[in-house]
CSV table of C-alpha atoms in Angstrom, one decimal:
chain,number,residue,atom,x,y,z
D,1,MET,CA,121.9,122.1,108.7
D,2,ALA,CA,120.5,123.3,105.2
D,3,THR,CA,118.3,120.9,103.2
D,4,HIS,CA,120.1,119.6,100.2
D,5,PHE,CA,117.4,117.4,98.7
D,6,ASP,CA,114.0,118.1,97.2
D,7,LEU,CA,110.8,116.2,96.0
D,8,THR,CA,112.4,114.6,93.1
D,9,ASP,CA,115.0,112.8,95.4
D,10,LEU,CA,112.1,111.4,97.6
D,11,GLN,CA,110.1,110.4,94.6
D,12,LEU,CA,113.4,108.8,93.2
D,13,MET,CA,113.7,106.8,96.6
D,14,VAL,CA,110.2,105.6,96.5
D,15,HIS,CA,110.7,104.3,92.8
D,16,VAL,CA,114.0,102.7,93.4
D,17,GLY,CA,112.4,101.0,96.6
D,18,ASP,CA,109.3,99.9,94.4
D,19,TRP,CA,111.3,98.3,91.6
D,20,HIS,CA,114.6,97.3,93.6
D,21,SER,CA,116.4,98.8,90.6
D,22,LEU,CA,118.1,102.2,90.3
D,23,THR,CA,117.8,102.1,86.6
D,24,ARG,CA,113.7,101.5,86.8
D,25,GLY,CA,113.7,104.1,89.5
D,26,ALA,CA,115.4,106.5,87.2
D,27,GLU,CA,113.0,105.9,84.5
D,28,LYS,CA,110.0,106.2,86.6
D,29,SER,CA,111.4,109.4,87.9
D,30,HIS,CA,112.1,110.7,84.4
D,31,LEU,CA,115.7,111.0,85.1
D,32,SER,CA,119.0,109.7,83.3
D,33,LEU,CA,120.7,106.9,85.3
D,34,PRO,CA,123.9,109.0,85.8
D,35,ALA,CA,121.6,112.0,87.0
D,36,ALA,CA,119.9,109.5,89.4
D,37,SER,CA,122.9,108.0,90.7
D,38,THR,CA,124.3,111.5,91.6
D,39,ARG,CA,121.1,112.4,93.4
D,40,VAL,CA,121.5,109.2,95.6
D,41,LYS,CA,125.0,110.0,96.2
D,42,ASN,CA,124.3,113.4,97.1
D,43,LEU,CA,121.5,112.1,99.6
D,44,GLU,CA,124.0,109.8,101.1
D,45,GLU,CA,126.6,112.6,101.6
D,46,HIS,CA,123.8,114.8,103.2
D,47,PHE,CA,122.8,112.3,105.7
D,48,GLY,CA,126.3,110.7,106.1
D,49,THR,CA,124.9,107.2,105.7
D,50,GLN,CA,124.8,104.6,102.9
D,51,LEU,CA,121.3,104.2,101.5
D,52,LEU,CA,121.6,101.5,98.8
D,53,TYR,CA,123.7,98.3,98.5
D,54,ARG,CA,125.0,98.2,94.9
D,55,THR,CA,125.8,94.8,93.4
D,56,SER,CA,126.0,93.5,89.8
D,57,GLN,CA,122.6,92.1,90.4
D,58,GLY,CA,121.2,95.6,91.0
D,59,VAL,CA,120.5,97.6,94.2
D,60,THR,CA,118.8,96.9,97.7
D,61,MET,CA,117.9,99.3,100.4
D,62,THR,CA,120.1,99.6,103.5
D,63,PRO,CA,118.2,99.9,106.8
D,64,SER,CA,118.8,103.8,106.6
D,65,GLY,CA,117.7,103.6,102.9
D,66,GLU,CA,114.5,101.8,104.0
D,67,ALA,CA,113.7,104.5,106.7
D,68,LEU,CA,114.3,107.3,104.3
D,69,THR,CA,112.1,105.5,101.6
D,70,ARG,CA,109.3,105.1,104.4
D,71,HIS,CA,109.4,108.6,105.3
D,72,ALA,CA,109.5,109.7,101.5
D,73,ARG,CA,106.5,107.8,100.9
D,74,ILE,CA,104.5,109.6,103.6
D,75,VAL,CA,105.6,113.1,102.2
D,76,MET,CA,104.6,112.1,98.7
D,77,GLN,CA,101.3,111.1,100.0
D,78,GLN,CA,100.9,114.3,101.9
D,79,ILE,CA,101.8,116.0,98.6
D,80,GLU,CA,99.1,114.3,96.6
D,81,GLN,CA,96.5,115.3,99.4
D,82,LEU,CA,97.8,118.7,99.0
D,83,ARG,CA,97.3,118.7,95.4
D,84,GLY,CA,93.8,117.3,95.5
D,85,ASP,CA,93.0,119.9,98.2
D,86,MET,CA,94.2,122.8,96.0
D,87,GLN,CA,92.3,121.4,93.2
D,88,GLU,CA,89.0,121.7,95.2
D,89,PHE,CA,89.9,125.2,96.2
D,90,ALA,CA,90.3,126.0,92.4
D,91,ARG,CA,86.8,124.7,91.7
D,92,GLY,CA,85.5,127.0,94.4
D,93,VAL,CA,85.6,124.9,97.6
D,94,LYS,CA,86.7,127.2,100.4
D,95,GLY,CA,87.3,124.5,103.2
D,96,HIS,CA,87.8,121.0,104.0
D,97,VAL,CA,87.1,119.4,107.4
D,98,ARG,CA,88.3,116.0,108.2
D,99,VAL,CA,86.2,114.4,110.8
D,100,LEU,CA,86.8,110.8,112.5
D,101,ALA,CA,83.9,109.3,114.6
D,102,ASN,CA,83.0,105.9,116.3
D,103,THR,CA,80.2,103.9,114.9
D,104,THR,CA,77.2,105.4,116.6
D,105,ALA,CA,78.1,109.2,115.8
D,106,SER,CA,78.8,108.1,112.1
D,107,THR,CA,75.5,106.4,111.7
D,108,GLU,CA,73.1,108.0,114.1
D,109,PHE,CA,74.2,111.6,114.9
D,110,MET,CA,76.3,112.9,111.9
D,111,PRO,CA,74.0,112.5,109.0
D,112,GLY,CA,71.4,114.9,110.4
D,113,VAL,CA,74.2,117.4,111.6
D,114,LEU,CA,76.0,117.3,108.4
D,115,ALA,CA,72.8,117.8,106.3
D,116,ARG,CA,72.1,121.1,108.1
D,117,TYR,CA,75.8,122.1,108.1
D,118,LEU,CA,76.5,121.4,104.4
D,119,ALA,CA,73.1,123.2,103.3
D,120,SER,CA,74.5,126.4,104.8
D,121,HIS,CA,78.1,125.8,103.9
D,122,PRO,CA,77.9,125.0,100.2
D,123,ASP,CA,81.8,125.9,99.8
D,124,VAL,CA,82.9,123.5,102.5
D,125,ASN,CA,83.5,119.9,102.0
D,126,VAL,CA,83.4,117.3,104.9
D,127,GLU,CA,85.5,114.0,105.0
D,128,LEU,CA,83.9,111.7,107.6
D,129,ARG,CA,85.6,108.4,108.4
D,130,GLU,CA,84.7,105.6,111.1
D,131,ARG,CA,87.6,104.8,113.4
D,132,LEU,CA,88.1,103.2,116.9
D,133,SER,CA,88.4,106.0,119.5
D,134,TYR,CA,91.9,105.7,120.5
D,135,LEU,CA,92.9,106.0,116.7
D,136,ILE,CA,90.8,109.1,116.7
D,137,VAL,CA,92.7,110.5,119.5
D,138,ARG,CA,95.9,109.8,117.8
D,139,ALA,CA,94.8,111.2,114.4
D,140,VAL,CA,93.7,114.3,115.8
D,141,ALA,CA,97.0,114.9,118.0
D,142,ASP,CA,99.0,114.2,114.9
D,143,GLY,CA,96.9,116.4,112.5
D,144,SER,CA,95.5,113.9,110.3
D,145,ALA,CA,92.2,114.8,111.3
D,146,ASP,CA,90.8,118.1,112.5
D,147,LEU,CA,88.1,116.9,114.9
D,148,GLY,CA,86.9,113.6,116.2
D,149,ILE,CA,84.1,112.1,118.2
D,150,VAL,CA,85.2,109.5,120.7
D,151,ALA,CA,83.7,107.4,123.4
D,152,GLY,CA,85.4,108.7,126.9
D,153,CYS,CA,87.9,111.4,127.0
D,154,GLY,CA,91.7,112.1,128.0
D,155,PRO,CA,93.6,112.8,129.9
D,156,ASP,CA,95.8,114.5,127.2
D,157,PRO,CA,97.0,118.1,127.9
D,158,LYS,CA,97.4,118.5,124.2
D,159,LEU,CA,93.9,117.9,123.1
D,160,GLN,CA,90.4,119.5,124.0
D,161,PHE,CA,87.4,117.2,124.9
D,162,ILE,CA,84.1,118.8,124.6
D,163,PRO,CA,80.9,116.9,126.0
D,164,TYR,CA,78.7,115.7,123.0
D,165,ARG,CA,76.1,112.8,123.4
D,166,SER,CA,75.5,109.6,124.9
D,167,ASP,CA,76.1,106.3,123.4
D,168,ARG,CA,74.2,103.3,124.9
D,169,LEU,CA,74.8,99.8,123.6
D,170,VAL,CA,72.1,97.1,124.0
D,171,LEU,CA,71.7,93.4,123.5
D,172,VAL,CA,69.2,92.5,120.6
D,173,THR,CA,67.8,89.3,120.4
D,174,ALA,CA,64.8,87.6,118.5
D,175,ARG,CA,61.6,87.7,120.4
D,176,ARG,CA,61.6,84.1,121.0
D,177,HIS,CA,65.3,83.9,122.1
D,178,ALA,CA,65.8,82.8,125.7
D,179,LEU,CA,67.2,86.1,126.9
D,180,ALA,CA,64.5,88.3,125.3
D,181,ALA,CA,62.3,88.2,128.4
D,182,GLU,CA,65.3,89.2,130.8
D,183,SER,CA,65.2,92.7,132.3
D,184,ALA,CA,68.8,93.0,132.0
D,185,VAL,CA,71.7,90.8,131.4
D,186,PRO,CA,75.6,90.9,131.9
D,187,PHE,CA,77.4,90.9,128.6
D,188,ALA,CA,79.4,87.8,129.9
D,189,ASP,CA,76.1,85.9,129.8
D,190,SER,CA,75.3,86.7,126.3
D,191,LEU,CA,78.7,85.1,125.3
D,192,ALA,CA,77.2,81.7,125.7
D,193,TYR,CA,75.1,82.3,122.7
D,194,ASP,CA,75.8,82.7,118.9
D,195,TYR,CA,76.4,86.2,117.6
D,196,VAL,CA,75.7,88.3,114.4
D,197,GLY,CA,78.6,90.6,114.2
D,198,LEU,CA,79.4,93.7,112.2
D,199,SER,CA,82.2,93.3,109.9
D,200,GLU,CA,85.6,94.6,111.2
D,201,TRP,CA,85.3,98.1,109.4
D,202,SER,CA,83.0,99.0,112.2
D,203,ALA,CA,84.5,100.4,115.3
D,204,ILE,CA,81.9,98.5,117.3
D,205,HIS,CA,83.4,95.1,116.3
D,206,PRO,CA,86.9,95.6,117.9
D,207,PHE,CA,85.4,97.2,120.9
D,208,LEU,CA,83.4,94.3,121.6
D,209,VAL,CA,85.9,91.8,120.9
D,210,GLN,CA,88.2,93.5,123.4
D,211,ALA,CA,85.4,93.5,126.1
D,212,ALA,CA,85.1,89.7,125.6
D,213,ALA,CA,89.0,89.3,125.9
D,214,ALA,CA,88.8,91.3,129.0
D,215,LEU,CA,86.5,88.7,130.6
D,216,GLY,CA,88.7,85.9,129.1
D,217,ARG,CA,86.0,84.9,126.6
D,218,THR,CA,85.6,84.8,122.8
D,219,PHE,CA,82.7,85.3,120.4
D,220,ARG,CA,80.8,82.7,118.7
D,221,PHE,CA,80.3,84.5,115.5
D,222,ARG,CA,77.8,82.7,113.3
D,223,ILE,CA,77.8,85.5,110.7
D,224,GLU,CA,79.3,88.9,110.2
D,225,VAL,CA,77.4,91.6,108.1
D,226,GLY,CA,78.1,94.9,106.7
D,227,ASN,CA,75.5,97.0,108.4
D,228,PHE,CA,73.1,97.6,111.3
D,229,GLU,CA,69.9,96.7,109.2
D,230,ALA,CA,71.5,93.5,108.0
D,231,ALA,CA,72.5,92.5,111.6
D,232,CYS,CA,68.8,93.1,113.1
D,233,ARG,CA,67.3,91.0,110.1
D,234,MET,CA,69.6,88.3,110.9
D,235,ILE,CA,68.9,88.5,114.6
D,236,GLU,CA,65.2,88.5,113.8
D,237,SER,CA,65.5,85.3,111.7
D,238,GLY,CA,67.1,83.6,114.7
D,239,VAL,CA,70.7,83.4,113.3
D,240,GLY,CA,72.3,85.0,116.5
D,241,ILE,CA,72.2,87.8,118.9
D,242,GLY,CA,74.0,91.2,118.8
D,243,VAL,CA,75.1,94.4,120.6
D,244,ILE,CA,74.1,97.5,118.8
D,245,PRO,CA,73.5,101.2,119.7
D,246,GLU,CA,70.2,101.5,121.4
D,247,SER,CA,69.0,104.3,119.0
D,248,VAL,CA,69.5,102.1,116.1
D,249,ALA,CA,67.8,99.1,117.8
D,250,LEU,CA,64.8,101.2,118.6
D,251,ARG,CA,64.6,102.2,115.1
D,252,TYR,CA,64.5,98.8,113.4
D,253,ALA,CA,62.3,97.4,116.6
D,254,ARG,CA,59.4,99.3,115.0
D,255,VAL,CA,59.4,97.0,111.8
D,256,LEU,CA,61.2,94.0,113.0
D,257,ASP,CA,60.4,91.4,115.5
D,258,ILE,CA,63.3,91.9,117.8
D,259,ALA,CA,63.8,92.5,121.6
D,260,LEU,CA,66.1,95.1,123.3
D,261,VAL,CA,67.7,93.8,126.5
D,262,PRO,CA,69.7,96.3,128.6
D,263,LEU,CA,73.2,95.4,129.3
D,264,THR,CA,74.4,95.7,133.3
D,265,ASP,CA,78.0,96.6,132.3
D,266,GLU,CA,79.1,100.0,133.0
D,267,TRP,CA,80.8,100.4,129.5
D,268,SER,CA,77.4,100.0,127.8
D,269,LEU,CA,76.7,103.5,128.5
D,270,ARG,CA,79.5,105.7,127.2
D,271,LYS,CA,79.8,109.5,127.0
D,272,LEU,CA,80.7,110.8,123.6
D,273,HIS,CA,83.1,113.8,123.5
D,274,ILE,CA,84.3,116.0,120.5
D,275,VAL,CA,88.0,116.2,120.5
D,276,VAL,CA,90.1,118.9,118.9
D,277,ARG,CA,93.6,120.1,119.3
D,278,ASP,CA,92.8,123.6,119.9
D,279,LEU,CA,89.2,124.9,119.1
D,280,GLU,CA,90.1,128.4,118.7
D,281,ALA,CA,92.8,127.6,116.2
D,282,LEU,CA,90.4,125.8,113.9
D,283,PRO,CA,89.4,127.6,110.7
D,284,THR,CA,86.0,129.3,111.1
D,285,PHE,CA,84.2,126.9,109.1
D,286,ALA,CA,85.3,123.9,111.4
D,287,ARG,CA,84.4,125.8,114.4
D,288,GLU,CA,81.0,126.2,112.9
D,289,LEU,CA,80.6,122.5,112.4
D,290,VAL,CA,81.6,122.0,116.1
D,291,GLN,CA,78.9,124.4,117.1
D,292,THR,CA,76.3,122.9,114.8
D,293,MET,CA,77.2,119.3,116.6
D,294,ILE,CA,76.6,121.1,120.0
D,295,ASP,CA,73.4,122.7,118.8
D,296,ASP,CA,71.9,119.2,118.0
D,297,ILE,CA,72.3,117.8,121.5
D,298,PRO,CA,68.8,117.2,122.6
D,299,ALA,CA,67.5,119.3,125.8
D,300,SER,CA,67.2,116.1,127.7
D,301,GLU,CA,71.0,115.2,127.3
D,302,ARG,CA,71.9,119.0,128.0
D,303,ALA,CA,70.0,118.9,131.2
D,304,GLY,CA,71.9,115.7,132.2
């Protein structure tokens, strides 16, 4: 079936949905009211369904109109992203890589990797965002991310998982805390104490909430903070305990009076993987970022 609508039609539907008015939608789309009405009628004929309920009070969306408008919003957002990308190319940027990663990879591994990569690729921009692993897999699969770093892997026949680094989570307490002298503790035992948590923006936050829920338990959050340093300082002050990546905890243990206690739970040691749809199908500059990440793996982990 031939396409009988264009971006103006989609933008019109978005404006009508925003203002609940065909008149205002026409104004926002820089169309006359008759022209806007004709465009909506043409869309209705094309799809074979009514898109608007028309009354003396104005218009409201039918269920099919709401569905079309929802898709139209997505398309218009993608157009804006395309426009932004093209403007970057016009300024001399030759590539753009969209990377999603979990908390540990974002804060511990990627800063050094990206410093080296961007120094050797001055015409490439990288967009790095933190997400939960299952959301990363979904984004790579649907094409809204070029590559991701996740805890665990597949199976997913549509994606490729490349072994990357290890991510160990440890319990962090003040030196004087009752658990500080333990050689190791189950996560369940720690839930009897007050916790310092990272804000919900952090991928670790919902991961730990889910781990507690699996035990039929909940957290006693005394405070939630925005970064690892703030968490460690709160823990040192005795506000509560926390679970954070071991590499982060070791760094702050050099300057703060905190203790690191291993967790006995299997999930505390997680294998990270780089996930892509098809490595060979990625642009050269994106494949070179993957290679930079692989080259950054310590020899001790390669041997393991």
